[in-house]
XYZ file of C-alpha atoms in Angstrom:
350
model
C -7.511 0.314 14.828
C -10.827 -0.643 14.642
C -11.337 -1.525 11.290
C -7.855 -3.027 11.387
C -9.094 -5.617 13.651
C -11.844 -6.646 11.604
C -9.813 -7.051 8.476
C -7.166 -9.658 10.916
C -10.160 -11.533 11.667
C -9.984 -12.242 8.076
C -7.259 -13.410 7.055
C -6.570 -16.045 5.348
C -3.197 -17.544 5.490
C 0.613 -15.724 3.774
C -0.736 -14.783 0.229
C 1.693 -17.027 -2.062
C 5.389 -15.092 -3.969
C 4.650 -13.792 -7.063
C 5.113 -15.827 -10.146
C 9.221 -15.274 -11.941
C 7.935 -12.643 -14.856
C 10.418 -13.232 -18.129
C 12.940 -11.014 -18.769
C 10.060 -8.739 -21.661
C 8.205 -8.557 -18.084
C 8.645 -5.974 -15.836
C 8.063 -5.799 -13.041
C 5.841 -2.866 -11.217
C 5.615 -0.530 -8.048
C 2.528 2.447 -8.028
C 2.921 4.479 -5.113
C 0.677 7.153 -3.970
C 0.883 9.112 -0.948
C -0.928 12.389 0.846
C 2.031 13.888 2.608
C 1.026 16.337 5.796
C 4.487 18.343 6.706
C 3.678 20.560 9.648
C 5.909 22.994 11.505
C 6.495 25.563 14.851
C 4.877 29.274 13.775
C 5.233 27.628 9.837
C 1.752 26.604 9.437
C 1.256 23.435 7.481
C 2.234 21.991 3.626
C -0.279 19.572 2.399
C 1.382 17.602 -1.042
C -0.145 14.971 -2.620
C 2.081 12.661 -4.517
C 2.283 9.825 -7.463
C 5.562 7.228 -8.292
C 5.758 4.098 -10.409
C 9.091 2.258 -10.882
C 9.235 -0.195 -14.082
C 12.838 -2.325 -13.796
C 13.020 -5.448 -16.206
C 15.849 -7.385 -14.910
C 16.472 -10.839 -15.216
C 20.626 -13.650 -14.986
C 21.648 -16.139 -17.145
C 20.893 -14.112 -20.417
C 22.662 -15.647 -22.792
C 22.294 -18.860 -21.791
C 26.160 -17.310 -18.962
C 24.398 -18.140 -15.948
C 26.510 -15.739 -13.891
C 25.481 -12.741 -15.177
C 22.200 -10.922 -14.891
C 21.706 -7.697 -15.684
C 18.882 -4.648 -14.832
C 17.169 -1.354 -16.614
C 14.950 0.799 -15.408
C 13.477 4.783 -14.783
C 10.614 5.927 -12.642
C 7.848 7.956 -13.537
C 6.681 11.299 -10.965
C 3.698 13.397 -10.811
C 3.047 15.366 -7.880
C 1.155 18.522 -6.424
C 4.272 19.616 -5.065
C 6.785 22.140 -7.407
C 10.482 20.672 -8.314
C 11.595 23.703 -7.675
C 10.384 23.236 -3.738
C 12.547 20.266 -3.389
C 15.927 21.268 -2.246
C 14.214 23.841 0.235
C 11.758 20.554 1.602
C 15.236 18.329 2.058
C 14.048 15.878 -0.614
C 15.769 13.391 -2.799
C 13.746 13.255 -5.305
C 12.112 14.966 -8.120
C 8.650 15.603 -7.087
C 7.820 15.736 -10.925
C 9.673 13.983 -13.911
C 11.588 10.767 -15.597
C 14.395 9.745 -14.855
C 16.904 7.019 -15.151
C 16.354 4.288 -11.987
C 18.175 1.771 -12.789
C 20.600 0.462 -15.419
C 23.693 -2.364 -14.203
C 25.156 -5.436 -14.930
C 26.618 -8.352 -13.047
C 28.426 -11.910 -12.055
C 28.351 -13.920 -9.440
C 29.766 -16.629 -8.226
C 28.556 -19.562 -5.591
C 29.858 -22.731 -4.190
C 28.562 -24.674 -0.546
C 31.186 -21.873 1.109
C 31.489 -19.280 -0.340
C 29.720 -16.542 -2.383
C 31.057 -13.474 -4.397
C 28.805 -10.328 -6.641
C 30.136 -7.850 -8.471
C 27.878 -5.318 -10.291
C 28.737 -1.744 -12.700
C 26.668 0.184 -13.388
C 24.567 3.200 -12.194
C 22.698 0.599 -8.854
C 21.619 0.383 -5.813
C 23.050 0.338 -2.617
C 22.480 -3.140 -0.518
C 24.570 -1.672 1.969
C 23.158 -2.441 5.149
C 22.044 1.360 7.043
C 18.980 3.278 8.719
C 17.664 5.842 6.903
C 19.131 8.581 8.949
C 22.274 6.947 7.116
C 21.409 6.744 3.418
C 18.497 7.550 1.756
C 17.015 4.183 -0.440
C 15.574 5.956 -2.737
C 18.966 8.042 -4.408
C 21.148 5.556 -6.573
C 25.047 5.784 -7.706
C 26.847 5.068 -10.350
C 29.666 2.939 -10.386
C 30.710 -0.204 -8.517
C 29.114 -2.396 -5.827
C 30.526 -6.011 -4.766
C 30.051 -8.652 -2.223
C 31.574 -11.773 -0.836
C 31.572 -14.327 2.096
C 31.381 -17.673 3.549
C 28.804 -19.472 3.969
C 28.105 -23.427 5.915
C 26.232 -26.301 4.708
C 23.483 -26.209 7.326
C 22.360 -22.687 7.294
C 23.314 -21.324 10.638
C 25.932 -18.792 8.907
C 24.419 -17.211 5.583
C 26.625 -14.844 5.230
C 29.963 -14.202 6.663
C 32.131 -11.634 4.055
C 32.428 -7.868 2.733
C 30.096 -5.585 1.327
C 31.217 -2.197 -0.520
C 30.058 0.256 -2.927
C 31.837 3.313 -4.186
C 31.030 5.586 -6.886
C 28.963 9.141 -7.681
C 25.558 9.446 -6.166
C 22.795 10.714 -8.305
C 20.757 13.995 -5.637
C 18.971 16.766 -6.085
C 22.070 18.884 -4.649
C 24.685 18.308 -7.641
C 27.339 19.250 -5.678
C 29.763 16.094 -7.599
C 28.998 13.759 -4.751
C 31.140 10.789 -3.987
C 30.503 7.402 -2.522
C 33.147 5.227 -0.118
C 31.596 2.869 1.748
C 32.895 -0.896 2.825
C 30.888 -3.578 5.772
C 31.908 -6.612 6.815
C 28.816 -8.476 7.715
C 27.447 -11.330 9.991
C 23.879 -12.599 9.543
C 23.083 -16.067 12.034
C 20.322 -18.389 11.515
C 19.970 -19.801 15.449
C 16.643 -22.242 15.396
C 13.845 -18.712 15.520
C 15.592 -16.529 15.981
C 17.920 -14.513 13.231
C 21.076 -12.667 13.905
C 22.327 -9.393 11.695
C 25.841 -8.018 12.555
C 28.188 -5.269 11.173
C 30.063 -2.734 11.316
C 32.068 -0.437 8.354
C 33.790 3.245 6.921
C 31.440 5.391 5.148
C 32.882 8.602 3.344
C 31.376 11.207 1.428
C 32.966 13.654 -0.950
C 32.081 16.456 -1.751
C 32.044 20.320 -3.203
C 29.920 23.034 -1.194
C 26.831 24.269 -2.416
C 23.006 24.878 -1.238
C 20.764 23.533 2.485
C 22.122 20.478 2.864
C 25.710 20.496 0.832
C 26.455 23.071 2.609
C 30.295 22.991 4.466
C 30.197 19.516 7.926
C 29.889 21.899 11.268
C 32.520 21.636 12.678
C 35.467 20.504 9.616
C 37.501 23.606 7.902
C 35.118 24.501 5.215
C 36.948 24.011 1.989
C 35.689 23.612 -0.876
C 35.194 20.157 -1.268
C 34.077 18.406 2.131
C 34.728 15.337 3.072
C 32.556 13.389 6.084
C 33.907 10.259 6.675
C 31.555 8.290 9.006
C 32.342 3.971 11.267
C 28.920 3.312 10.865
C 27.867 0.094 12.705
C 24.987 -2.042 13.592
C 22.456 -5.028 14.502
C 19.212 -6.354 14.953
C 17.899 -9.735 15.660
C 14.183 -11.796 14.173
C 12.088 -14.074 16.373
C 9.936 -16.467 12.797
C 7.596 -17.007 14.768
C 3.081 -16.644 12.971
C 4.217 -12.523 14.392
C 7.169 -12.119 13.888
C 9.165 -9.706 15.657
C 12.479 -7.719 15.061
C 14.150 -4.383 16.808
C 16.622 -3.128 14.986
C 19.893 -0.959 16.285
C 22.131 1.203 14.025
C 25.361 3.793 15.343
C 27.324 5.973 12.868
C 30.560 8.483 14.774
C 32.583 11.216 13.412
C 35.772 10.268 12.868
C 36.919 13.983 12.612
C 34.263 15.370 15.873
C 33.652 12.418 17.371
C 30.116 13.077 17.884
C 27.617 10.353 16.937
C 23.742 10.027 15.276
C 21.541 6.397 16.180
C 18.880 5.102 15.277
C 15.866 2.314 16.520
C 13.510 0.063 15.754
C 11.305 -2.370 16.482
C 8.906 -3.796 14.254
C 5.903 -6.145 14.748
C 4.235 -8.308 12.221
C 4.883 -8.849 7.814
C 3.825 -7.929 4.963
C 3.666 -10.647 3.814
C 0.532 -11.779 5.026
C -3.219 -10.234 3.822
C -5.263 -8.259 6.584
C -2.248 -8.889 9.413
C -1.332 -5.465 9.955
C 2.512 -4.649 11.494
C 3.800 -2.214 13.488
C 6.994 -0.282 13.621
C 8.037 2.182 16.214
C 12.059 4.094 15.098
C 13.334 6.821 17.262
C 16.071 8.931 15.714
C 19.480 10.567 16.895
C 20.821 13.044 14.319
C 23.738 15.483 15.672
C 25.386 17.988 14.317
C 28.188 16.565 12.633
C 27.474 13.408 13.180
C 25.181 12.210 10.212
C 25.398 11.780 6.724
C 23.099 14.943 5.700
C 23.645 14.244 2.730
C 22.426 11.211 1.769
C 20.098 10.481 4.515
C 15.642 9.553 3.871
C 14.033 12.225 3.134
C 11.378 10.880 4.877
C 12.034 11.918 8.129
C 12.262 16.503 8.599
C 15.172 18.359 9.309
C 18.741 16.205 9.076
C 20.925 17.548 12.055
C 21.063 18.477 15.127
C 17.913 16.520 15.389
C 16.016 13.734 17.482
C 12.178 12.262 17.646
C 9.612 9.464 16.813
C 8.527 8.065 14.717
C 5.325 5.348 14.552
C 3.533 3.059 11.478
C 0.991 0.537 10.448
C 1.383 -1.080 7.317
C -1.366 -3.405 5.666
C -0.682 -5.636 3.062
C -3.631 -5.926 0.987
C -4.778 -9.154 -1.830
C -2.792 -8.766 -4.701
C -0.326 -6.979 -4.180
C -1.667 -4.278 -2.010
C 0.112 -2.435 0.503
C -1.596 1.037 2.993
C 0.677 2.011 4.858
C -0.473 5.394 7.728
C 2.977 7.022 8.914
C 2.993 9.373 11.814
C 6.990 11.357 12.418
C 7.643 14.123 15.108
C 11.270 15.119 14.597
C 12.749 18.409 17.428
C 15.833 20.695 16.519
C 18.077 19.767 20.338
C 18.079 22.510 22.776
C 15.438 24.865 20.798
C 11.789 24.101 21.735
C 11.229 23.514 17.475
C 8.870 21.326 15.960
C 8.242 19.241 13.051
C 5.621 17.293 12.970
C 4.581 14.667 9.116
C 1.583 12.291 8.047
C 1.376 9.983 5.544
C -1.023 7.381 3.494
C 0.709 5.489 1.841
C -0.882 3.401 -0.444
C 1.399 1.076 -2.710
C 0.841 -1.497 -5.694
C 3.309 -4.025 -7.348
C 2.874 -5.731 -10.351
C 3.313 -8.440 -11.227
C 0.409 -10.253 -10.247
C -0.602 -14.207 -9.655
């Protein structure tokens, strides 16, 4: 903490945004991580991993302004073999190279309306916490967004978002996602507001680990989980930003629910000024999409616990983050702790 205080005192104001690369220049992110996981009566596991993401994307190709494209790959190298990924609930392989994105899109905007559609292998643009969706997951299908906005900027978005397609997971199991949500964004002076609500449905073949039959549901070969998901956030846009987020989801068949609450102070846009975050996660037996939930936690159902993180942006788009989390089973004195040190470098530079 002393080091962080000294670094904060050296702050030089917001880092300028990176320049827009030419069409042939990729956007690149390199991530290095040290990860230690300790479970009760199980000892500890240490993992060292690296991940390189390379992406080419652009808009207006061929002189046609509404058109956009993106393509790229992910390459990973780690001390943890791929054979252990399922047992350790990973959503990405520890070693190897794979397609990360390959999509085309079309968009249109006026003063009061906007709309866009993307087809191909892509990330989700739905608003969701890690208890519901892992941000590293990709699906092959269609993603859409459309809505209204006002000229003055008080309502940046009032519209619909949707995603449908086959999700790539380590578990396989022919996992399909269909989801849609209503989104409202408001700008009221120094405070920004966001609210959303919608329906998620995931279907998959029964299998190992997270793709086993859902508790409380029929043991059919094809499993289905339907959730009502909702959330809201408020951000105070000051010199030291403060943000509060709250998410919830409810299983329509069993009535059980899960939730995630986040509190953040600071941002990642000002070099040498840290961002602090505290997240509380509650996972029910049937209220979470555990085949696709975020693997930056540990358990994926019937658990609860906090996560604390301090992230420090540095010059030239370097970032360092220290993370500690603790997950505990409901009704049992069984817990897991996880400590992570993550160093990230992003290109291009100025």
